[in-house]
Tab-separated table of C-alpha atoms in Angstrom:
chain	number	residue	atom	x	y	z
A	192	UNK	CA	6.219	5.328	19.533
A	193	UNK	CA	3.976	6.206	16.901
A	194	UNK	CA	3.788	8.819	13.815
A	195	UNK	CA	0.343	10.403	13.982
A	196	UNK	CA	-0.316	13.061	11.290
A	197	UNK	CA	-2.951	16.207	12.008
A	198	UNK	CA	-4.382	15.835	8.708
A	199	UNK	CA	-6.403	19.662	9.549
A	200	UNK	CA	-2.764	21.196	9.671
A	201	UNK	CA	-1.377	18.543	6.828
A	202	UNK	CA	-0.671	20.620	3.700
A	203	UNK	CA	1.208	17.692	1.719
A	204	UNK	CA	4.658	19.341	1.710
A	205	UNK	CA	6.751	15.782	1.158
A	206	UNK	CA	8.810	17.114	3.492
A	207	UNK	CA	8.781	14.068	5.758
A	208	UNK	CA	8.537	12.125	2.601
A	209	UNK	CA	11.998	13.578	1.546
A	210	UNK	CA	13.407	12.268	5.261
A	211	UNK	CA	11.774	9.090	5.376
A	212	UNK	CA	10.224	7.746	2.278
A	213	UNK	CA	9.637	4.514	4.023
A	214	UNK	CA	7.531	5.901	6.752
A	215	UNK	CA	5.555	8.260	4.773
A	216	UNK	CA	4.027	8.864	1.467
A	217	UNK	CA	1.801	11.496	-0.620
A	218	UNK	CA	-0.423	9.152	-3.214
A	219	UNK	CA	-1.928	10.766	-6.365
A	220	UNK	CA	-4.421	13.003	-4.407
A	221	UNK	CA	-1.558	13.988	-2.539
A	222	UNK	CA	-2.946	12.666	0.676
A	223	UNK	CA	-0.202	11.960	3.154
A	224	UNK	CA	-0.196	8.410	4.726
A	225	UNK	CA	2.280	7.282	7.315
A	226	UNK	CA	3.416	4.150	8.257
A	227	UNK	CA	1.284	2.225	10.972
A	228	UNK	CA	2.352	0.535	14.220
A	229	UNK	CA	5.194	1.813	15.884
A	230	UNK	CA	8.372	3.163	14.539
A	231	UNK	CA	10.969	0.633	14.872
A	232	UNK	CA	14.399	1.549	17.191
A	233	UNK	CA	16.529	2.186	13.980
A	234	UNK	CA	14.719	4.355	12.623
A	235	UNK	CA	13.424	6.616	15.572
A	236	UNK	CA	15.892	9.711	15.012
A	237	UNK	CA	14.428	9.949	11.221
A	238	UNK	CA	11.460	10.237	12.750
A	239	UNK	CA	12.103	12.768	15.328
A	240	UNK	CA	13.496	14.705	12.256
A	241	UNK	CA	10.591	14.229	9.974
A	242	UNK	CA	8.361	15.559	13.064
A	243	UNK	CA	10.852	18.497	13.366
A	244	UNK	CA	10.691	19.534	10.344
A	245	UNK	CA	7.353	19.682	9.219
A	246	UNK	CA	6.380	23.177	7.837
A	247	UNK	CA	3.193	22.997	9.449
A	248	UNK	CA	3.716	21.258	12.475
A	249	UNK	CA	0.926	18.446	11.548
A	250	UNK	CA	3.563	15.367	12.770
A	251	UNK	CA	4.306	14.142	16.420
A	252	UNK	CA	5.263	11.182	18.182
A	253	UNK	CA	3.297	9.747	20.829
């Protein structure tokens, strides 16, 4: 599976960030970038959480 980020609903909450700093991460602009490829066994339920609890619903799995 892999993160993919709606960048149109994206409102740079750190949210995810907070959950899984080393899947995600808001650079000076605060422009959200996720990690590429897919998301390793291990560390598929922070994920799932990350995409749960995005304010704006701008993370899924796929």
């Amino acid at each position: 599976m892999k993160i993919i980020v709606d960048f149109d609903r994206c409102e740079a909450n750190g949210v995810c960030v907070g959950i899984a700093p080393d899947m995600f991460e808001l650079d000076d602009d605060d422009m959200l970038t996720a990690a590429e490829g897919d998301v390793e066994p291990d560390r598929l339920a922070d994920a799932e959480e990350a995409v749960a609890q995005c304010p704006k619903a701008a993370l899924r799995l796929a």
